mmCIF file of C-alpha atoms and ligand atoms in Angstrom:
data_model
loop_
_atom_site.group_PDB
_atom_site.id
_atom_site.type_symbol
_atom_site.label_atom_id
_atom_site.label_comp_id
_atom_site.label_asym_id
_atom_site.label_seq_id
_atom_site.Cartn_x
_atom_site.Cartn_y
_atom_site.Cartn_z
ATOM 1 C CA UNK W 1 61.901 153.189 105.603
ATOM 2 C CA UNK W 2 61.422 152.766 109.273
ATOM 3 C CA UNK W 3 59.465 155.529 110.987
ATOM 4 C CA UNK W 4 62.548 155.819 113.387
ATOM 5 C CA UNK W 5 64.831 156.868 110.478
ATOM 6 C CA UNK W 6 62.086 159.220 109.148
ATOM 7 C CA UNK W 7 61.986 160.961 112.502
ATOM 8 C CA UNK W 8 65.696 161.069 112.741
ATOM 9 C CA UNK W 9 65.957 162.900 109.401
ATOM 10 C CA UNK W 10 63.348 165.198 110.496
ATOM 11 C CA UNK W 11 65.158 166.256 113.581
ATOM 12 C CA UNK W 12 68.417 166.466 111.919
ATOM 13 C CA UNK W 13 69.851 169.923 112.370
ATOM 14 C CA UNK W 14 70.590 171.073 108.710
ATOM 15 C CA UNK W 15 71.404 173.981 106.559
ATOM 16 C CA UNK W 16 69.455 174.823 103.414
ATOM 17 C CA UNK W 17 71.748 176.214 100.738
ATOM 18 C CA UNK W 18 69.816 175.906 97.720
ATOM 19 C CA UNK W 19 66.139 177.286 97.711
ATOM 20 C CA UNK W 20 64.536 179.782 94.951
ATOM 21 C CA UNK W 21 62.232 181.566 97.394
ATOM 22 C CA UNK W 22 60.072 182.270 94.304
ATOM 23 C CA UNK W 23 60.029 178.384 93.922
ATOM 24 C CA UNK W 24 58.425 178.187 97.408
ATOM 25 C CA UNK W 25 55.260 179.851 96.186
ATOM 26 C CA UNK W 26 52.617 177.286 96.571
ATOM 27 C CA UNK W 27 49.568 177.417 94.122
ATOM 28 C CA UNK W 28 47.250 178.342 97.057
ATOM 29 C CA UNK W 29 49.279 181.244 98.003
ATOM 30 C CA UNK W 30 49.770 182.171 94.158
ATOM 31 C CA UNK W 31 45.971 182.368 94.013
ATOM 32 C CA UNK W 32 45.717 184.193 97.195
ATOM 33 C CA UNK W 33 48.081 186.797 96.097
ATOM 34 C CA UNK W 34 46.673 187.197 92.591
ATOM 35 C CA UNK W 35 43.137 187.845 94.317
ATOM 36 C CA UNK W 36 44.692 190.466 96.713
ATOM 37 C CA UNK W 37 46.699 192.191 94.007
ATOM 38 C CA UNK W 38 43.910 191.887 91.084
ATOM 39 C CA UNK W 39 46.390 189.839 88.841
ATOM 40 C CA UNK W 40 44.913 187.719 86.410
ATOM 41 C CA UNK W 41 46.094 184.106 86.225
ATOM 42 C CA UNK W 42 46.175 181.784 83.095
ATOM 43 C CA UNK W 43 44.569 178.979 85.215
ATOM 44 C CA UNK W 44 41.172 178.922 86.426
ATOM 45 C CA UNK W 45 41.837 177.148 89.932
ATOM 46 C CA UNK W 46 44.529 175.841 92.187
ATOM 47 C CA UNK W 47 44.022 172.371 90.894
ATOM 48 C CA UNK W 48 44.208 173.232 87.274
ATOM 49 C CA UNK W 49 47.557 175.231 88.231
ATOM 50 C CA UNK W 50 49.049 172.337 89.977
ATOM 51 C CA UNK W 51 48.164 169.874 87.266
ATOM 52 C CA UNK W 52 50.224 171.948 84.880
ATOM 53 C CA UNK W 53 53.337 170.954 86.835
ATOM 54 C CA UNK W 54 54.421 168.355 84.505
ATOM 55 C CA UNK W 55 58.020 169.373 83.362
ATOM 56 C CA UNK W 56 60.168 167.918 80.656
ATOM 57 C CA UNK W 57 63.272 169.986 81.255
ATOM 58 C CA UNK W 58 64.385 172.969 83.020
ATOM 59 C CA UNK W 59 62.919 175.406 80.499
ATOM 60 C CA UNK W 60 59.527 174.000 80.771
ATOM 61 C CA UNK W 61 59.587 174.597 84.618
ATOM 62 C CA UNK W 62 60.899 178.091 84.379
ATOM 63 C CA UNK W 63 58.050 179.317 82.008
ATOM 64 C CA UNK W 64 55.369 178.368 84.560
ATOM 65 C CA UNK W 65 57.797 179.480 87.565
ATOM 66 C CA UNK W 66 58.117 183.064 86.123
ATOM 67 C CA UNK W 67 54.455 183.144 85.469
ATOM 68 C CA UNK W 68 53.578 182.082 89.166
ATOM 69 C CA UNK W 69 56.087 184.822 90.513
ATOM 70 C CA UNK W 70 53.982 187.686 88.598
ATOM 71 C CA UNK W 71 51.670 187.772 91.666
ATOM 72 C CA UNK W 72 54.189 189.435 93.633
ATOM 73 C CA UNK W 73 53.765 193.052 94.057
ATOM 74 C CA UNK W 74 54.115 194.524 97.408
ATOM 75 C CA UNK W 75 56.664 194.233 100.201
ATOM 76 C CA UNK W 76 54.225 192.278 102.175
ATOM 77 C CA UNK W 77 53.773 189.694 99.331
ATOM 78 C CA UNK W 78 57.603 188.946 99.602
ATOM 79 C CA UNK W 79 57.216 188.777 103.247
ATOM 80 C CA UNK W 80 54.371 186.389 103.202
ATOM 81 C CA UNK W 81 56.119 184.013 100.636
ATOM 82 C CA UNK W 82 59.242 183.884 102.668
ATOM 83 C CA UNK W 83 57.484 183.506 105.934
ATOM 84 C CA UNK W 84 55.567 180.590 104.689
ATOM 85 C CA UNK W 85 59.006 179.018 103.680
ATOM 86 C CA UNK W 86 60.426 179.556 107.107
ATOM 87 C CA UNK W 87 57.544 177.796 108.752
ATOM 88 C CA UNK W 88 58.109 174.868 106.532
ATOM 89 C CA UNK W 89 61.722 174.830 107.171
ATOM 90 C CA UNK W 90 61.602 175.185 110.715
ATOM 91 C CA UNK W 91 59.387 172.048 110.789
ATOM 92 C CA UNK W 92 62.135 170.186 108.838
ATOM 93 C CA UNK W 93 64.723 171.285 111.279
ATOM 94 C CA UNK W 94 66.461 173.663 108.976
ATOM 95 C CA UNK W 95 68.774 175.967 111.438
ATOM 96 C CA UNK W 96 70.182 177.882 108.811
ATOM 97 C CA UNK W 97 68.962 179.048 105.399
ATOM 98 C CA UNK W 98 70.329 180.829 102.394
ATOM 99 C CA UNK W 99 67.503 182.062 100.068
ATOM 100 C CA UNK W 100 68.065 182.661 96.488
ATOM 101 C CA UNK W 101 65.990 185.391 95.014
ATOM 102 C CA UNK W 102 65.673 186.748 91.434
ATOM 103 C CA UNK W 103 65.337 190.542 91.401
ATOM 104 C CA UNK W 104 65.206 190.730 87.573
ATOM 105 C CA UNK W 105 62.014 188.656 87.549
ATOM 106 C CA UNK W 106 60.356 191.409 89.452
ATOM 107 C CA UNK W 107 62.261 194.558 88.366
ATOM 108 C CA UNK W 108 61.262 193.620 84.808
ATOM 109 C CA UNK W 109 57.565 194.039 85.773
ATOM 110 C CA UNK W 110 58.179 197.340 87.308
ATOM 111 C CA UNK W 111 58.830 196.268 90.985
ATOM 112 C CA UNK W 112 61.267 198.315 92.770
ATOM 113 C CA UNK W 113 64.141 196.107 93.841
ATOM 114 C CA UNK W 114 64.056 197.519 97.236
ATOM 115 C CA UNK W 115 60.426 196.302 97.715
ATOM 116 C CA UNK W 116 61.776 192.872 97.070
ATOM 117 C CA UNK W 117 64.672 193.067 99.352
ATOM 118 C CA UNK W 118 63.017 194.851 102.388
ATOM 119 C CA UNK W 119 60.075 192.210 102.286
ATOM 120 C CA UNK W 120 62.563 189.396 102.180
ATOM 121 C CA UNK W 121 64.686 190.730 104.777
ATOM 122 C CA UNK W 122 61.904 191.423 107.116
ATOM 123 C CA UNK W 123 61.043 187.809 106.855
ATOM 124 C CA UNK W 124 64.628 186.720 107.423
ATOM 125 C CA UNK W 125 64.674 188.803 110.585
ATOM 126 C CA UNK W 126 61.442 187.306 111.900
ATOM 127 C CA UNK W 127 62.582 183.726 111.191
ATOM 128 C CA UNK W 128 65.653 184.553 113.521
ATOM 129 C CA UNK W 129 63.641 186.176 116.170
ATOM 130 C CA UNK W 130 60.526 183.878 116.168
ATOM 131 C CA UNK W 131 62.018 180.398 114.790
ATOM 132 C CA UNK W 132 65.628 180.652 115.558
ATOM 133 C CA UNK W 133 66.489 180.023 111.907
ATOM 134 C CA UNK W 134 69.593 181.888 110.757
ATOM 135 C CA UNK W 135 68.444 183.369 107.471
ATOM 136 C CA UNK W 136 70.481 185.067 104.612
ATOM 137 C CA UNK W 137 69.739 186.259 101.069
ATOM 138 C CA UNK W 138 71.694 185.484 97.759
ATOM 139 C CA UNK W 139 70.847 187.664 94.875
ATOM 140 C CA UNK W 140 70.891 185.714 91.785
ATOM 141 C CA UNK W 141 71.398 186.882 87.996
ATOM 142 C CA UNK W 142 69.022 185.504 85.362
ATOM 143 C CA UNK W 143 71.546 183.937 82.855
ATOM 144 C CA UNK W 144 69.143 184.161 79.969
ATOM 145 C CA UNK W 145 69.436 188.039 80.231
ATOM 146 C CA UNK W 146 72.582 190.100 79.271
ATOM 147 C CA UNK W 147 75.707 190.588 81.520
ATOM 148 C CA UNK W 148 74.960 194.156 81.236
ATOM 149 C CA UNK W 149 71.523 193.852 82.773
ATOM 150 C CA UNK W 150 73.159 191.666 85.436
ATOM 151 C CA UNK W 151 75.487 194.646 86.264
ATOM 152 C CA UNK W 152 72.459 197.164 86.444
ATOM 153 C CA UNK W 153 71.095 194.774 88.973
ATOM 154 C CA UNK W 154 74.109 194.715 91.222
ATOM 155 C CA UNK W 155 74.326 198.353 91.130
ATOM 156 C CA UNK W 156 70.616 198.837 91.836
ATOM 157 C CA UNK W 157 71.236 196.397 94.923
ATOM 158 C CA UNK W 158 74.098 198.526 96.317
ATOM 159 C CA UNK W 159 71.990 200.505 98.762
ATOM 160 C CA UNK W 160 71.047 196.841 100.152
ATOM 161 C CA UNK W 161 74.546 195.257 100.218
ATOM 162 C CA UNK W 162 74.107 195.099 104.173
ATOM 163 C CA UNK W 163 71.125 192.723 103.475
ATOM 164 C CA UNK W 164 72.811 190.343 101.063
ATOM 165 C CA UNK W 165 75.555 187.844 101.708
ATOM 166 C CA UNK W 166 76.235 186.924 97.946
ATOM 167 C CA UNK W 167 75.377 186.655 94.300
ATOM 168 C CA UNK W 168 74.350 183.388 92.091
ATOM 169 C CA UNK W 169 73.507 182.525 88.710
ATOM 170 C CA UNK W 170 70.345 180.834 87.673
ATOM 171 C CA UNK W 171 67.882 180.349 84.890
ATOM 172 C CA UNK W 172 68.316 178.666 81.597
ATOM 173 C CA UNK W 173 71.770 177.051 81.790
ATOM 174 C CA UNK W 174 72.585 175.595 78.316
ATOM 175 C CA UNK W 175 73.881 178.512 76.018
ATOM 176 C CA UNK W 176 74.684 180.767 78.750
ATOM 177 C CA UNK W 177 78.020 179.637 80.182
ATOM 178 C CA UNK W 178 79.392 181.137 83.608
ATOM 179 C CA UNK W 179 82.000 183.008 81.738
ATOM 180 C CA UNK W 180 79.176 185.260 80.073
ATOM 181 C CA UNK W 181 79.007 186.708 83.744
ATOM 182 C CA UNK W 182 82.862 187.079 84.496
ATOM 183 C CA UNK W 183 82.823 190.903 84.928
ATOM 184 C CA UNK W 184 79.809 191.104 87.121
ATOM 185 C CA UNK W 185 80.989 188.251 89.363
ATOM 186 C CA UNK W 186 84.433 190.026 89.564
ATOM 187 C CA UNK W 187 82.457 193.156 90.559
ATOM 188 C CA UNK W 188 80.447 191.203 93.377
ATOM 189 C CA UNK W 189 83.623 189.496 94.731
ATOM 190 C CA UNK W 190 85.297 193.030 94.815
ATOM 191 C CA UNK W 191 82.258 194.220 97.043
ATOM 192 C CA UNK W 192 82.931 191.382 99.461
ATOM 193 C CA UNK W 193 80.098 189.285 98.491
ATOM 194 C CA UNK W 194 80.105 185.498 98.297
ATOM 195 C CA UNK W 195 79.646 183.850 94.979
ATOM 196 C CA UNK W 196 77.943 180.821 93.763
ATOM 197 C CA UNK W 197 76.453 179.698 90.513
ATOM 198 C CA UNK W 198 74.262 176.992 89.132
ATOM 199 C CA UNK W 199 76.499 174.782 86.731
ATOM 200 C CA UNK W 200 76.174 171.215 85.514
ATOM 201 C CA UNK W 201 72.422 170.933 86.064
ATOM 202 C CA UNK W 202 71.794 170.490 82.372
ATOM 203 C CA UNK W 203 74.940 171.959 81.196
ATOM 204 C CA UNK W 204 78.281 170.182 80.547
ATOM 205 C CA UNK W 205 81.195 169.711 83.021
ATOM 206 C CA UNK W 206 82.784 172.729 81.349
ATOM 207 C CA UNK W 207 80.546 174.979 82.783
ATOM 208 C CA UNK W 208 81.297 173.705 86.092
ATOM 209 C CA UNK W 209 84.997 174.278 85.239
ATOM 210 C CA UNK W 210 84.393 177.907 84.350
ATOM 211 C CA UNK W 211 82.030 178.427 87.359
ATOM 212 C CA UNK W 212 85.223 177.552 89.328
ATOM 213 C CA UNK W 213 87.860 179.195 87.359
ATOM 214 C CA UNK W 214 86.344 182.073 85.991
ATOM 215 C CA UNK W 215 83.589 183.254 88.491
ATOM 216 C CA UNK W 216 85.755 181.699 91.367
ATOM 217 C CA UNK W 217 82.613 180.447 92.937
ATOM 218 C CA UNK W 218 82.522 178.818 96.555
ATOM 219 C CA UNK W 219 79.992 176.385 95.992
ATOM 220 C CA UNK W 220 78.400 174.838 92.759
ATOM 221 C CA UNK W 221 74.568 174.571 92.658
ATOM 222 C CA UNK W 222 73.604 171.232 91.399
ATOM 223 C CA UNK W 223 76.930 170.014 89.593
ATOM 224 C CA UNK W 224 75.369 166.604 89.273
ATOM 225 C CA UNK W 225 77.330 166.235 85.753
ATOM 226 C CA UNK W 226 80.820 166.298 87.793
ATOM 227 C CA UNK W 227 80.794 162.431 87.523
ATOM 228 C CA UNK W 228 81.230 162.634 83.805
ATOM 229 C CA UNK W 229 84.758 164.109 84.301
ATOM 230 C CA UNK W 230 87.225 162.371 86.507
ATOM 231 C CA UNK W 231 89.523 165.269 86.678
ATOM 232 C CA UNK W 232 86.829 167.432 87.651
ATOM 233 C CA UNK W 233 85.805 165.080 90.481
ATOM 234 C CA UNK W 234 89.505 165.101 91.660
ATOM 235 C CA UNK W 235 89.445 168.930 91.755
ATOM 236 C CA UNK W 236 86.140 169.173 93.633
ATOM 237 C CA UNK W 237 87.440 166.391 96.238
ATOM 238 C CA UNK W 238 90.620 167.868 96.824
ATOM 239 C CA UNK W 239 89.315 171.475 97.239
ATOM 240 C CA UNK W 240 86.335 170.285 99.343
ATOM 241 C CA UNK W 241 84.072 172.134 96.999
ATOM 242 C CA UNK W 242 80.401 171.855 98.042
ATOM 243 C CA UNK W 243 77.623 170.858 95.672
ATOM 244 C CA UNK W 244 74.081 171.978 96.463
ATOM 245 C CA UNK W 245 72.209 169.009 95.128
ATOM 246 C CA UNK W 246 68.636 168.923 94.769
ATOM 247 C CA UNK W 247 67.275 165.361 94.112
ATOM 248 C CA UNK W 248 63.460 165.813 93.727
ATOM 249 C CA UNK W 249 64.352 168.791 91.292
ATOM 250 C CA UNK W 250 66.656 166.543 89.373
ATOM 251 C CA UNK W 251 63.711 164.068 88.937
ATOM 252 C CA UNK W 252 60.958 166.467 87.955
ATOM 253 C CA UNK W 253 63.273 168.196 85.505
ATOM 254 C CA UNK W 254 64.412 164.533 83.899
ATOM 255 C CA UNK W 255 67.986 165.213 84.883
ATOM 256 C CA UNK W 256 67.742 161.442 86.178
ATOM 257 C CA UNK W 257 64.805 159.356 85.263
ATOM 258 C CA UNK W 258 64.374 158.021 88.790
ATOM 259 C CA UNK W 259 65.785 158.825 92.177
ATOM 260 C CA UNK W 260 67.213 155.345 92.290
ATOM 261 C CA UNK W 261 69.548 156.370 89.578
ATOM 262 C CA UNK W 262 70.654 159.580 91.035
ATOM 263 C CA UNK W 263 74.277 159.738 91.531
ATOM 264 C CA UNK W 264 74.417 161.565 94.939
ATOM 265 C CA UNK W 265 75.558 158.580 96.786
ATOM 266 C CA UNK W 266 78.299 157.771 94.498
ATOM 267 C CA UNK W 267 79.611 161.407 94.738
ATOM 268 C CA UNK W 268 79.051 161.138 98.487
ATOM 269 C CA UNK W 269 81.147 158.009 98.632
ATOM 270 C CA UNK W 270 83.854 159.518 96.683
ATOM 271 C CA UNK W 271 84.355 162.178 99.172
ATOM 272 C CA UNK W 272 82.681 165.013 97.520
ATOM 273 C CA UNK W 273 81.107 167.683 99.913
ATOM 274 C CA UNK W 274 77.413 167.072 98.718
ATOM 275 C CA UNK W 275 74.285 168.520 100.308
ATOM 276 C CA UNK W 276 70.612 167.942 100.013
ATOM 277 C CA UNK W 277 68.280 170.818 98.986
ATOM 278 C CA UNK W 278 64.675 171.505 97.737
ATOM 279 C CA UNK W 279 65.385 173.988 94.854
ATOM 280 C CA UNK W 280 61.824 174.872 94.165
ATOM 281 C CA UNK W 281 59.763 172.923 96.845
ATOM 282 C CA UNK W 282 56.337 174.179 95.700
ATOM 283 C CA UNK W 283 57.002 172.802 92.175
ATOM 284 C CA UNK W 284 59.111 169.807 92.620
ATOM 285 C CA UNK W 285 57.035 167.889 95.315
ATOM 286 C CA UNK W 286 58.659 168.472 98.622
ATOM 287 C CA UNK W 287 60.592 170.450 101.064
ATOM 288 C CA UNK W 288 63.854 169.557 102.249
ATOM 289 C CA UNK W 289 62.800 166.885 104.580
ATOM 290 C CA UNK W 290 61.233 165.281 101.875
ATOM 291 C CA UNK W 291 64.309 165.473 99.772
ATOM 292 C CA UNK W 292 66.415 163.690 102.266
ATOM 293 C CA UNK W 293 63.467 161.108 103.131
ATOM 294 C CA UNK W 294 62.989 160.095 99.486
ATOM 295 C CA UNK W 295 66.699 160.158 98.595
ATOM 296 C CA UNK W 296 67.471 158.016 101.739
ATOM 297 C CA UNK W 297 64.823 155.521 100.640
ATOM 298 C CA UNK W 298 65.895 155.302 97.166
ATOM 299 C CA UNK W 299 69.625 155.198 97.496
ATOM 300 C CA UNK W 300 69.515 153.021 100.636
ATOM 301 C CA UNK W 301 71.312 155.884 102.799
ATOM 302 C CA UNK W 302 72.218 155.070 106.341
ATOM 303 C CA UNK W 303 72.239 157.093 109.362
ATOM 304 C CA UNK W 304 76.010 157.907 108.946
ATOM 305 C CA UNK W 305 75.497 159.143 105.499
ATOM 306 C CA UNK W 306 72.452 161.278 106.581
ATOM 307 C CA UNK W 307 74.556 162.823 109.154
ATOM 308 C CA UNK W 308 77.310 163.367 106.826
ATOM 309 C CA UNK W 309 75.043 165.202 104.408
ATOM 310 C CA UNK W 310 73.558 167.443 107.207
ATOM 311 C CA UNK W 311 77.309 168.038 108.322
ATOM 312 C CA UNK W 312 78.297 168.939 104.845
ATOM 313 C CA UNK W 313 75.388 171.415 104.725
ATOM 314 C CA UNK W 314 76.585 173.191 107.914
ATOM 315 C CA UNK W 315 80.161 173.223 106.811
ATOM 316 C CA UNK W 316 79.399 174.724 103.520
ATOM 317 C CA UNK W 317 77.042 177.467 104.801
ATOM 318 C CA UNK W 318 78.197 181.091 104.678
ATOM 319 C CA UNK W 319 78.627 181.430 108.401
ATOM 320 C CA UNK W 320 81.345 182.741 110.603
ATOM 321 C CA UNK W 321 83.592 180.327 112.384
ATOM 322 C CA UNK W 322 81.811 180.634 115.736
ATOM 323 C CA UNK W 323 78.542 180.244 114.081
ATOM 324 C CA UNK W 324 79.620 176.890 112.176
ATOM 325 C CA UNK W 325 81.372 175.470 115.721
ATOM 326 C CA UNK W 326 77.686 176.156 117.156
ATOM 327 C CA UNK W 327 75.992 174.456 114.496
ATOM 328 C CA UNK W 328 78.178 171.502 114.283
ATOM 329 C CA UNK W 329 78.082 171.171 118.121
ATOM 330 C CA UNK W 330 74.232 171.364 117.793
ATOM 331 C CA UNK W 331 74.343 168.450 115.162
ATOM 332 C CA UNK W 332 76.654 166.211 117.460
ATOM 333 C CA UNK W 333 74.438 166.889 120.587
ATOM 334 C CA UNK W 334 71.555 165.724 118.262
ATOM 335 C CA UNK W 335 73.312 162.521 117.118
ATOM 336 C CA UNK W 336 74.403 161.512 120.655
ATOM 337 C CA UNK W 337 70.872 161.697 121.731
ATOM 338 C CA UNK W 338 68.899 160.500 118.901
HETATM 339 N N1 LIG J 1 67.785 175.794 87.738
HETATM 340 C C1 LIG J 1 67.982 177.070 87.248
HETATM 341 N N2 LIG J 1 67.430 178.162 87.461
HETATM 342 C C2 LIG J 1 66.516 178.006 88.308
HETATM 343 C C3 LIG J 1 66.211 176.677 88.959
HETATM 344 C C4 LIG J 1 66.708 175.719 88.672
HETATM 345 O O1 LIG J 1 66.572 174.453 89.158
HETATM 346 N N3 LIG J 1 65.176 177.173 89.831
HETATM 347 C C5 LIG J 1 64.752 178.331 89.682
HETATM 348 N N4 LIG J 1 65.630 178.980 88.924
HETATM 349 ZN ZN1 LIG J 2 68.179 176.137 91.688
#
């Protein structure tokens, strides 16, 4: 890869649509927060913790990810975590970010959902004011828990609905199909929230169908199993459905063995609205720029394809028509100058 192309990617105005903010907790910050809050960690050092980041599948990652999140106690902790992410995103020319957060990971430990949302919202406001990043929050339900627990979480979030743009569905996929959450997603849609869901990361194409048909999602998170089902591909292409693909995550969680085998380029060339995102950057080896960079190198993506990926992200973002126009104009200006 030429340094020119790397620089071009770095400056490309882009949206990040698939980032679990708890997955941006770097080991250094985990240790700092553990010390600040008097939380005992199972690892003796930053190095030992980082050395444990060798995953064989989604569950092996989730176990360590939920343990890492146990250091988050105060509103300031949530602010500090999100602010650290925004500084990195800004360096990667992210102009719009939609952050997933997992309230149940925290409320299960006795943390009030208001503490979580207020801390994250304050960081979003600071990102807009100080970095010029438009930042939004998407509340995710943990799919390994029951739908009743998801409904209780949505109800607990009601005082904060003005601070949330949508709901999502994450955690252990196989055995927890989207239709398990039909009622809570209907409630969320009724409240005027956007809806997305992880589907087709480890789960089969049938889960993508039910995310579309039962949950009526507006984007699919991951969705890399779509290529196994031609009728599904036709549906995605015809409807312009966006997929928030996370290439480095897919390698770390062994969804693909190597980046050169990833199907992102094939989906892009078929006309699927694919985007590139970081998922859990502290755990998977890089933030959004690193995902673009390594994917471009492994799949030999050219400038036009990289621009298409950035354009897809800006088009698939939950923005107003005026915001979308402004974002796309910014991309066009960049591309004529760069
Ligand atoms: N998949 C499912 N749930 C998650 C992930 C993921 O990649 N990251 C954080 N929660
Ligand atoms: Zn994810």
